[in-house]
Amino acid sequence: MCGLLGLICATEADAASARDAVASALRCQRHRGPDETDTWADAEVVYGFNRLAFIDLEHSHQPLVWGPPEEPTRYTLNFNGEVYNYLELRAELAEKFGTSFNTDGDGEAVVAAYHHLGAEAVTKLRGMFAFMIWDARERVVFGARDPFGIKPLYYCGGPGGVAFSSEKKSLLELSGTLGVPERLDRTALQHYLVLQYVPEPESLHTGVRRVESGTSFRVAPGGQVEFTRYWNPRFVNKPVHGAVEAAALHERIADVLRDSVTKHMISDPEVTVGAFLSGGIDSTATAALAKECNPNLIAFTTGFEREGYSEVDVAAESAAAIGVEHVIRTVSVHEMMEALPLIVWYLDDPVADPALVPLWFIAREARKHVKAVLSGEGADELFGGYTIYHEPISLAPFEKVPGGVRRLLGEVSKKIPEGTRGKDLLRRGALPLEQRYYGNARNFRDDQLRAVLRTYTEGVGFTDVTAPWYELSRGWDPVSRMQHVDLYTWLRGDILVKADKVTMANSLELRVPFLDTEVFQIASSIPLDQKLAGGTTKYALRKALATIIPPHVLNRRKLGFPVPIRHWLRNEMHDWARGIVTDSATGELLDKQAVLALLEEHKSGQRDRSRQIWALLVFMLWHGIFVEHRIKPDVPEPAYPVKL
């Protein structure tokens, strides 16, 4: 696990001075790997890395040089991640090809698989990863990012070459070397304000993009990057007939989850793995299964003092029931305000999810005890856990209405006053799925966005992001289509970004056993009546976990991770928020008076504008840090390894 940085220079002359530039650019991502830092260079390629070590602490250094006996230095690997099936992969390569290994780490299995299998090797990897392999004979870099996008990978190309990095900040440091100007991407800004995150492959800088999840790439010095999508998930929904088949499905789910958690607990004996624990079934299941592997498991929970905005009591009951040590970190409103600029710096691009702030605090607390944690991200997307997935059922009557009449109902909904009961149901019912659902997030509608965004552009909207995925899911049932869209929008744009960024900010590795290709293979086969049944969500998962998690959690209503910003922005946070708006130099992009009007409307209690306000505040802080360079967070030195 590390923060990687790789520069493929346009010419050998460019490479001569690039090593110092790469070493300097590594410093702003030192939190991703405080155990070891180094650079490596060939005639046209420069690698840098910051390592957070988990497996083979003594020998698996990076960059890793490897090759067959006749060409032992042919490949050089720069690797960020964990491959959980690397022992099986090593055994397979040894049996089929007689491959011998010099380390006990997973990185060597990656590069050896590439040598023998070529680009197909990436489909053999079970885990989270982003990597680059330099082939000195062919003079080409091959790389890939994991299927779900758990580990980040940015890239930036210009006259000086192309660079890849775990953090966008490092690429901005190299913008002069690459010859790429730093310009704000106004289309990405419009997408952000609607979706609450910047969708892949965009970033808020026009010159920096992201390698998409489930994608590999090739690039030669002086050449263009060529991308190939190697993972194309499908929800197939195999019917389940009768109680016996249903019970068999539930057993398969429990078995594959237990196997995945076991593999995700892998580390050297001196490295401790803990678990995040909320009041929900996903994290509770992860912690309960992890306890089977580690009897001394420590679980970590965060919450707030405000009633109705904390799952600490439920999590504590769960921790006691499954028998794990429990650490709780309560976050105050003042801590939220003080920490936010620093967290935005770590994020690279704005994410308007308030839950990432308390997550940052519990990650910092967890790092005092462990080096890695398991968490329950991805269960909702794979098993049908969001309440919004019930919407196609509630809107089913509209599907029987002729198209012309549905459009008329949509026009009628526009004339109904805001806040009137049934207005939004009528408006959404008049729209086909592709136009009404853009992932598990709802923020600004077009008419609202025009009022605050001076650079608003007609024709730029969420369908830019969702249309390709809807095209691939044509003919599926509507819930499966929503899950598929969420895999490529909300999951990889919000959930996994915040999970990676705020944990790695604290030199803590987060592992997500639900986001495993073997788990997906089972989850994607679940029929609709095993996802949504009895008025609940994740029905099959709940049945599978019935003997694993405590009864008080099993059928508990999904709370999510609510943060009381709705209340705080009316009270404790109001003056702070107003100060962010008035100090911001975003007047060419945003109508600041309209933003202040939203804030006052929210304070008066007329409307709940908290999510819209929060998205604007986070962007203004981001702009103050990365564009104006007016806000300079005090970035601490990273947390160093726990002495075990």
XYZ file of C-alpha atoms in Angstrom:
644
model
C 0.000 0.000 0.000
C 1.452 3.335 -0.978
C 1.033 6.593 -2.782
C 2.483 6.157 -6.237
C 3.772 8.701 -8.737
C 5.067 7.817 -12.172
C 6.329 10.087 -14.946
C 6.767 8.836 -18.513
C 8.866 11.500 -20.174
C 8.444 12.567 -23.785
C 12.203 12.355 -24.393
C 15.318 11.155 -22.577
C 16.375 14.782 -22.240
C 13.179 15.502 -20.275
C 13.958 12.603 -17.925
C 17.380 13.948 -16.993
C 15.950 16.599 -14.656
C 12.687 14.841 -13.756
C 13.840 12.774 -10.777
C 14.202 15.777 -8.478
C 10.804 17.088 -9.600
C 9.171 13.733 -8.805
C 10.866 13.552 -5.411
C 9.577 17.033 -4.584
C 6.033 16.240 -5.782
C 5.948 13.125 -3.599
C 6.039 15.176 -0.425
C 2.430 16.360 -0.639
C 1.223 12.746 -0.553
C 3.584 11.559 2.178
C 0.595 10.731 4.388
C -0.217 7.825 2.056
C 2.958 6.002 3.019
C 5.163 7.167 5.871
C 7.040 3.846 6.228
C 9.325 4.333 3.234
C 9.933 6.892 0.474
C 12.121 6.574 -2.609
C 12.447 7.288 -6.321
C 13.677 5.212 -9.262
C 14.570 6.241 -12.803
C 15.243 4.711 -16.197
C 16.156 6.630 -19.341
C 12.560 7.768 -19.947
C 10.611 6.815 -16.827
C 10.743 8.113 -13.254
C 8.888 6.434 -10.392
C 8.267 7.692 -6.892
C 6.434 6.070 -4.025
C 5.441 6.474 -0.393
C 4.954 3.054 1.198
C 2.581 1.997 3.967
C 3.805 -1.553 4.568
C 1.550 -4.516 5.449
C 3.013 -7.662 3.880
C 6.663 -8.742 3.784
C 7.779 -5.611 5.595
C 11.470 -6.387 5.146
C 11.744 -7.332 1.455
C 8.819 -5.996 -0.639
C 10.270 -2.573 -1.321
C 9.130 -0.435 -4.215
C 9.574 0.231 -7.014
C 9.946 -3.531 -7.491
C 12.329 -4.674 -10.232
C 11.533 -8.150 -11.570
C 12.000 -10.358 -14.583
C 12.504 -13.949 -15.695
C 15.930 -15.534 -15.031
C 17.183 -14.611 -18.490
C 16.086 -10.967 -18.137
C 15.881 -10.212 -14.389
C 15.503 -6.421 -14.669
C 12.982 -6.260 -17.508
C 10.023 -4.946 -15.471
C 9.680 -2.278 -12.808
C 6.452 -2.104 -10.782
C 4.951 0.872 -8.945
C 1.979 -0.522 -7.014
C -0.656 0.846 -4.647
C -3.078 -1.600 -3.104
C -3.612 -5.094 -1.804
C -4.155 -8.250 -3.858
C -5.925 -10.651 -1.519
C -5.569 -13.775 -3.678
C -1.851 -13.298 -4.311
C -0.858 -16.575 -2.633
C -3.177 -18.536 -4.928
C -1.934 -16.532 -7.912
C 1.709 -17.214 -7.041
C 0.967 -20.924 -6.711
C -0.803 -20.947 -10.082
C 2.088 -19.167 -11.812
C 4.620 -21.510 -10.228
C 2.677 -24.591 -11.342
C 1.964 -23.415 -14.911
C 5.154 -21.562 -15.732
C 7.695 -22.593 -13.109
C 7.846 -19.015 -11.805
C 10.097 -18.411 -8.820
C 9.701 -15.489 -6.421
C 12.188 -13.457 -4.408
C 9.775 -11.893 -1.887
C 6.685 -12.880 0.068
C 4.663 -9.875 -1.109
C 1.717 -9.435 -3.445
C 3.427 -6.967 -5.790
C 5.703 -9.632 -7.231
C 2.655 -11.749 -8.127
C 1.219 -8.800 -10.075
C 4.274 -8.228 -12.250
C 4.912 -11.967 -12.752
C 1.303 -12.450 -13.871
C 1.721 -9.621 -16.364
C 4.877 -11.221 -17.749
C 3.128 -14.536 -18.391
C -0.439 -13.424 -19.181
C -0.094 -9.910 -20.557
C -2.990 -7.476 -20.095
C -5.271 -10.404 -19.170
C -3.390 -10.636 -15.864
C -5.436 -7.816 -14.375
C -8.592 -9.979 -14.493
C -6.855 -12.441 -12.160
C -6.402 -9.897 -9.381
C -8.831 -9.959 -6.459
C -8.376 -6.809 -4.454
C -7.939 -3.054 -4.587
C -5.156 -1.619 -6.678
C -3.669 0.978 -8.969
C -0.341 0.135 -10.567
C 2.161 0.848 -13.334
C 4.576 -1.676 -14.885
C 7.468 -0.409 -17.010
C 8.609 -2.946 -19.594
C 12.202 -1.968 -20.385
C 12.383 -4.233 -23.426
C 9.153 -3.073 -25.108
C 9.596 0.521 -23.791
C 5.980 0.767 -22.672
C 4.079 1.236 -19.396
C 1.071 -0.960 -18.663
C -1.177 -0.106 -15.740
C -4.641 -0.622 -14.307
C -7.103 0.385 -11.623
C -9.253 -2.061 -9.652
C -12.792 -2.978 -10.814
C -14.716 -0.813 -8.326
C -12.307 2.148 -8.117
C -11.327 1.632 -4.482
C -7.823 3.005 -5.051
C -7.467 6.333 -6.901
C -5.318 7.034 -9.951
C -5.044 10.445 -11.645
C -3.156 11.261 -14.824
C -1.967 14.381 -16.593
C -0.319 14.724 -20.010
C 1.458 17.530 -21.841
C 4.492 18.350 -23.994
C 6.830 17.102 -21.250
C 5.215 13.674 -20.989
C 2.448 11.995 -19.008
C 2.291 11.339 -15.271
C 0.116 9.129 -13.061
C -0.423 9.602 -9.343
C -2.466 8.504 -6.353
C -2.996 12.179 -5.513
C -3.884 15.044 -7.830
C -1.781 17.412 -5.736
C 1.378 15.694 -6.933
C 0.354 16.183 -10.571
C -0.316 19.871 -9.946
C 3.217 20.066 -8.536
C 4.445 18.558 -11.824
C 2.316 20.771 -14.086
C 5.322 22.916 -14.991
C 7.429 19.860 -15.849
C 4.627 18.475 -18.006
C 3.758 21.831 -19.561
C 0.095 21.721 -18.510
C -1.634 24.927 -17.331
C -3.822 24.798 -14.222
C -7.320 25.740 -15.381
C -10.624 25.206 -13.628
C -13.001 22.830 -15.417
C -16.370 24.641 -15.465
C -18.241 21.614 -16.793
C -16.923 19.529 -13.916
C -17.995 22.289 -11.503
C -21.549 22.141 -12.855
C -21.564 18.361 -12.506
C -20.229 18.658 -8.946
C -22.965 21.016 -7.792
C -25.652 18.668 -9.120
C -24.119 15.358 -8.046
C -22.212 16.505 -4.906
C -18.967 15.036 -6.269
C -16.853 15.319 -9.414
C -17.682 12.308 -11.617
C -15.008 10.148 -13.223
C -13.014 10.678 -15.338
C -13.216 14.426 -14.609
C -11.429 16.515 -12.021
C -11.878 20.230 -11.326
C -8.675 20.917 -13.275
C -8.994 20.603 -17.047
C -5.518 19.136 -17.424
C -5.967 16.349 -14.860
C -8.225 13.351 -15.427
C -8.748 10.044 -13.640
C -8.162 6.516 -14.863
C -11.646 5.038 -14.540
C -12.480 2.065 -12.349
C -12.127 -1.306 -14.064
C -9.812 0.143 -16.715
C -6.276 -0.684 -17.860
C -3.964 1.477 -19.961
C -0.802 1.477 -22.066
C 1.499 4.382 -22.875
C 4.931 4.648 -24.460
C 7.317 7.594 -23.997
C 6.149 10.411 -26.265
C 2.889 8.595 -27.028
C -0.777 8.909 -26.110
C -2.443 6.929 -23.323
C -4.645 4.094 -24.618
C -7.388 2.869 -22.280
C -9.218 -0.488 -22.217
C -12.197 -1.339 -20.016
C -11.510 -4.827 -18.672
C -14.438 -5.118 -16.204
C -18.075 -4.778 -17.304
C -20.367 -5.771 -14.417
C -23.847 -7.093 -15.161
C -26.809 -7.686 -12.864
C -28.350 -10.895 -14.203
C -31.081 -11.550 -11.581
C -31.423 -15.331 -11.656
C -34.878 -16.444 -10.421
C -35.112 -18.256 -7.088
C -37.889 -20.843 -6.839
C -39.133 -21.932 -3.440
C -37.719 -21.954 0.065
C -34.974 -24.484 -0.653
C -33.403 -22.405 -3.469
C -33.759 -19.233 -1.395
C -31.989 -20.863 1.559
C -29.194 -22.023 -0.760
C -28.775 -18.469 -2.080
C -28.564 -17.082 1.449
C -25.948 -19.699 2.360
C -23.842 -18.819 -0.701
C -23.973 -15.145 0.293
C -22.806 -15.922 3.842
C -20.011 -18.181 2.550
C -18.628 -15.690 0.036
C -18.711 -12.863 2.579
C -16.872 -14.964 5.145
C -14.248 -15.841 2.540
C -13.870 -12.210 1.478
C -13.492 -10.910 5.042
C -10.932 -13.615 5.792
C -8.855 -12.582 2.788
C -9.186 -8.890 3.660
C -7.673 -9.565 7.098
C -4.357 -10.583 5.549
C -1.215 -8.827 6.860
C 2.083 -9.596 8.532
C 1.639 -10.714 12.171
C 2.943 -7.422 13.574
C 0.323 -5.370 11.664
C -3.103 -5.083 13.329
C -6.345 -4.824 11.354
C -9.448 -3.320 13.019
C -12.963 -2.464 11.844
C -15.250 0.545 11.568
C -18.580 -0.121 13.261
C -21.807 1.849 12.836
C -25.324 0.840 13.813
C -26.044 -0.796 10.448
C -25.919 -4.382 9.242
C -23.042 -3.908 6.774
C -20.330 -2.794 9.176
C -21.681 -5.067 11.926
C -21.426 -8.088 9.621
C -17.909 -7.092 8.604
C -16.826 -6.725 12.246
C -18.503 -9.983 13.315
C -16.802 -11.963 10.533
C -13.468 -10.234 11.197
C -13.753 -11.255 14.853
C -13.689 -14.874 13.685
C -10.207 -14.212 12.254
C -8.930 -11.972 15.042
C -10.339 -12.593 18.544
C -8.691 -9.336 19.693
C -10.404 -7.170 17.064
C -10.888 -3.490 17.896
C -13.945 -1.680 16.449
C -14.221 2.087 15.998
C -17.353 4.257 15.995
C -17.981 7.963 15.559
C -21.065 10.039 16.273
C -22.471 13.325 17.501
C -23.902 14.569 20.761
C -27.153 15.644 19.107
C -30.030 13.182 19.572
C -31.068 11.387 16.386
C -27.670 11.909 14.739
C -25.621 9.192 16.351
C -25.509 5.412 16.150
C -23.027 5.134 18.982
C -25.456 3.424 21.376
C -26.476 0.813 18.811
C -22.845 0.263 17.786
C -21.839 -0.168 21.429
C -24.576 -2.772 21.872
C -23.342 -4.540 18.739
C -19.715 -4.452 19.893
C -20.715 -6.029 23.192
C -22.817 -8.671 21.428
C -20.022 -9.786 19.100
C -17.372 -9.398 21.795
C -14.965 -6.812 20.440
C -13.127 -3.938 22.077
C -14.895 -0.699 21.195
C -13.423 2.795 20.718
C -15.794 5.773 20.327
C -14.966 9.237 19.018
C -17.631 11.950 19.392
C -17.295 14.946 17.059
C -18.427 18.472 17.940
C -19.648 21.212 15.636
C -16.553 23.294 16.395
C -14.270 20.432 15.403
C -16.219 20.084 12.150
C -15.657 23.732 11.265
C -12.003 23.768 12.268
C -11.052 20.578 10.395
C -12.924 21.131 7.132
C -10.271 23.177 5.222
C -7.579 20.594 5.967
C -9.893 17.752 4.907
C -10.706 19.545 1.641
C -6.955 19.771 0.997
C -6.663 16.012 1.429
C -9.633 15.393 -0.900
C -7.975 16.946 -4.005
C -11.445 17.652 -5.468
C -14.509 18.712 -3.488
C -16.915 16.090 -2.156
C -20.049 17.568 -0.583
C -20.677 14.713 1.823
C -20.633 15.963 5.430
C -20.083 12.390 6.662
C -16.459 12.536 5.563
C -15.622 14.954 8.401
C -16.502 12.619 11.312
C -14.957 9.778 9.283
C -11.706 11.737 9.272
C -11.808 12.024 13.075
C -12.484 8.332 13.679
C -9.749 7.420 11.182
C -7.324 9.573 13.149
C -8.414 7.854 16.352
C -8.167 4.378 14.804
C -4.604 5.046 13.596
C -3.515 5.222 17.215
C -4.432 1.548 17.564
C -4.262 -0.141 14.138
C -2.808 0.285 10.674
C -5.813 -0.937 8.636
C -9.571 -1.132 9.128
C -12.380 -3.069 7.469
C -15.569 -1.235 6.532
C -18.964 -1.999 4.986
C -18.930 0.218 1.871
C -20.525 -1.243 -1.241
C -23.147 -3.474 0.367
C -25.994 -1.139 -0.570
C -25.034 -0.986 -4.243
C -24.491 -4.729 -4.566
C -27.403 -6.021 -2.486
C -30.049 -3.321 -3.034
C -29.829 -1.343 0.182
C -30.944 2.186 -0.649
C -34.509 3.215 0.141
C -34.650 5.016 -3.229
C -34.600 1.580 -4.889
C -38.253 1.258 -3.839
C -39.136 4.197 -6.100
C -39.798 2.161 -9.282
C -42.399 0.228 -7.301
C -44.140 3.382 -6.039
C -44.018 4.931 -9.515
C -45.172 1.787 -11.326
C -48.686 3.220 -11.955
C -47.118 6.012 -14.025
C -45.595 3.424 -16.374
C -49.135 2.548 -17.526
C -49.906 6.156 -18.438
C -49.376 7.109 -22.127
C -46.298 9.236 -22.778
C -48.232 12.363 -23.744
C -50.274 12.248 -20.547
C -47.145 11.699 -18.454
C -45.543 14.765 -19.971
C -48.693 16.746 -19.203
C -48.497 15.614 -15.572
C -44.940 16.908 -15.505
C -46.106 20.320 -16.709
C -48.827 20.345 -14.053
C -46.238 19.589 -11.339
C -44.347 22.780 -12.273
C -47.373 24.895 -11.362
C -47.724 23.368 -7.898
C -46.047 25.534 -5.195
C -42.730 24.352 -3.750
C -43.158 22.299 -0.609
C -46.623 21.064 -1.530
C -47.118 17.400 -0.720
C -47.077 15.228 -3.847
C -45.360 17.777 -6.113
C -42.085 15.875 -6.327
C -43.846 12.507 -6.760
C -45.816 13.905 -9.695
C -42.740 15.515 -11.214
C -40.659 12.342 -10.955
C -43.463 10.062 -12.052
C -43.735 12.017 -15.282
C -40.112 11.252 -16.152
C -38.567 8.032 -17.480
C -35.927 6.407 -15.269
C -33.018 7.738 -17.342
C -34.136 11.330 -16.750
C -35.119 11.126 -13.101
C -32.410 8.947 -11.497
C -28.813 10.090 -11.555
C -27.379 8.060 -8.718
C -27.988 8.046 -5.011
C -27.688 11.820 -4.679
C -30.023 14.745 -5.244
C -28.942 18.319 -4.963
C -29.531 21.258 -7.340
C -32.157 21.016 -10.039
C -31.513 23.021 -13.218
C -33.795 25.900 -12.257
C -32.147 26.168 -8.827
C -28.639 25.946 -10.240
C -29.182 28.794 -12.700
C -29.776 31.118 -9.753
C -26.355 30.544 -8.150
C -23.983 29.407 -10.922
C -22.967 32.291 -13.179
C -21.252 29.880 -15.581
C -24.340 27.671 -15.913
C -24.376 26.053 -19.364
C -27.523 24.707 -20.995
C -27.107 21.150 -22.124
C -24.638 20.221 -19.390
C -26.309 17.880 -16.953
C -26.280 14.575 -15.135
C -27.201 12.657 -18.283
C -23.654 13.400 -19.533
C -22.530 11.103 -16.720
C -25.293 8.481 -16.604
C -26.205 7.966 -20.277
C -23.388 5.491 -21.109
C -24.290 3.286 -18.149
C -28.009 3.354 -18.904
C -27.186 2.329 -22.467
C -25.316 -0.715 -21.189
C -28.206 -1.721 -18.908
C -30.953 -1.425 -21.517
C -33.548 -4.163 -20.954
C -32.700 -4.755 -17.282
C -35.277 -4.238 -14.525
C -35.276 -0.652 -13.170
C -33.763 -1.504 -9.768
C -30.811 -3.303 -11.362
C -30.315 -0.316 -13.645
C -30.251 1.986 -10.612
C -27.693 -0.252 -8.887
C -25.568 -0.271 -12.040
C -25.653 3.528 -12.294
C -24.724 3.810 -8.622
C -21.642 1.633 -9.172
C -20.347 4.208 -11.664
C -21.564 7.377 -9.971
C -22.298 7.567 -6.244
C -20.095 4.641 -5.194
C -16.900 5.561 -6.998
C -17.515 9.329 -7.003
C -18.478 9.882 -3.374
C -18.287 6.844 -1.103
C -14.945 5.433 -2.209
C -13.306 8.831 -2.636
C -14.097 9.898 0.898
C -13.237 6.448 2.276
C -9.808 6.426 0.650
C -8.893 10.085 1.090
C -9.758 10.604 4.751
C -8.327 7.288 5.936
C -5.100 7.633 3.955
C -4.866 11.225 5.235
C -4.222 9.515 8.554
C -1.919 6.835 7.079
C -4.678 4.296 7.697
C -5.639 1.707 5.089
C -9.353 1.050 4.585
C -10.429 -2.330 3.210
C -13.908 -3.052 1.863
C -14.784 -6.790 1.786
C -18.187 -6.253 0.140
C -16.432 -4.759 -2.903
C -14.917 -8.015 -4.021
C -15.419 -9.563 -7.461
C -16.397 -12.923 -5.944
C -18.990 -11.221 -3.742
C -20.280 -9.301 -6.762
C -20.685 -12.520 -8.740
C -23.187 -13.771 -6.147
C -24.823 -10.402 -5.440
C -25.420 -9.655 -9.127
C -27.490 -12.820 -9.491
C -30.021 -11.906 -6.778
C -33.558 -11.430 -8.171
C -35.627 -8.359 -7.375
C -37.862 -10.125 -4.842
C -34.737 -11.063 -2.852
C -33.508 -7.459 -2.789
C -36.724 -5.639 -1.849
C -39.260 -7.640 0.123
C -41.468 -7.136 3.133
C -41.017 -3.374 2.951
C -37.290 -3.667 3.593
C -34.066 -3.526 1.558
C -31.172 -6.013 1.181
C -33.607 -8.820 1.953
C -31.327 -11.694 0.855
C -28.357 -10.186 2.685
C -30.370 -9.865 5.890
C -31.388 -13.521 5.607
C -27.773 -14.551 4.984
C -26.592 -12.653 8.063
C -29.336 -13.860 10.412
C -26.960 -16.118 12.363
C -23.944 -13.782 12.104
C -25.065 -10.381 13.430
C -27.032 -9.462 16.577
C -30.866 -9.450 16.243
C -31.157 -5.776 17.248
C -29.301 -4.811 14.050
C -30.719 -7.315 11.586
C -33.960 -5.553 10.691
C -33.125 -2.055 11.864
C -34.193 0.780 9.577
C -31.308 2.217 7.572
C -30.091 5.449 9.156
C -27.065 5.981 6.962
C -24.578 8.446 8.426
C -26.559 11.603 9.150
C -24.649 14.723 10.117
C -26.643 17.512 11.826
C -25.601 20.274 9.416
C -29.290 21.099 8.834
C -29.475 22.278 12.454
C -25.944 23.610 12.724
C -26.208 25.818 9.616
C -29.166 27.559 11.260
C -27.279 28.079 14.481
C -23.637 27.358 15.388
C -22.373 27.200 11.792
C -24.292 30.146 10.360
C -21.721 32.912 10.932
C -18.862 30.587 9.952
C -20.624 29.707 6.691
C -21.396 33.351 5.956
C -17.718 34.194 6.439
C -16.652 31.514 3.934
C -19.018 32.985 1.331
C -18.043 36.624 1.834
C -14.294 35.866 1.868
C -14.384 33.685 -1.231
C -13.067 35.017 -4.559
C -15.530 32.926 -6.573
C -17.628 35.878 -7.742
C -16.997 35.144 -11.422
C -18.320 31.614 -10.977
C -21.028 31.977 -8.335
C -23.598 34.619 -7.517
C -22.526 35.153 -3.931
C -25.610 37.162 -3.082
C -27.762 34.243 -4.229
C -25.653 31.921 -2.065
C -26.132 34.199 0.957
C -29.861 34.277 0.219
C -29.925 30.462 0.370
C -28.164 30.623 3.722
C -30.662 33.122 5.129
C -33.613 31.188 3.735
C -32.281 28.113 5.493
C -31.711 29.986 8.756
C -35.304 31.241 8.724
C -36.604 27.692 8.498
C -38.511 28.336 5.264
C -36.663 25.585 3.386
C -33.998 23.018 4.126
C -31.128 24.196 1.918
C -28.387 22.513 3.957
C -27.121 20.096 1.284
C -26.986 22.822 -1.351
C -25.243 25.225 1.014
C -22.747 22.574 2.090
C -21.827 21.810 -1.540
C -21.199 25.504 -2.171
C -19.151 25.946 1.013
C -16.933 22.964 0.237
C -16.301 24.269 -3.276
C -15.470 27.744 -1.969
C -12.963 26.271 0.460
C -11.486 24.153 -2.358
C -11.222 27.246 -4.555
C -9.546 29.178 -1.734
C -6.936 26.410 -1.364
C -6.215 25.267 -4.927
C -7.067 28.316 -7.076
C -6.714 31.437 -4.940
C -3.987 29.912 -2.729
C -5.431 32.131 -0.010
C -6.292 29.310 2.398
C -3.242 27.352 3.543
C -4.196 24.482 5.876
C -1.616 23.441 8.419
C -0.862 19.953 7.116
C 0.542 17.745 9.888
C 3.317 15.235 9.452
C 1.802 11.788 8.871
C 1.056 9.279 11.580
C 3.917 6.820 11.809
C 3.718 3.065 12.365
C 2.323 1.854 15.661
C 4.933 0.147 17.806
C 3.439 -3.299 18.354
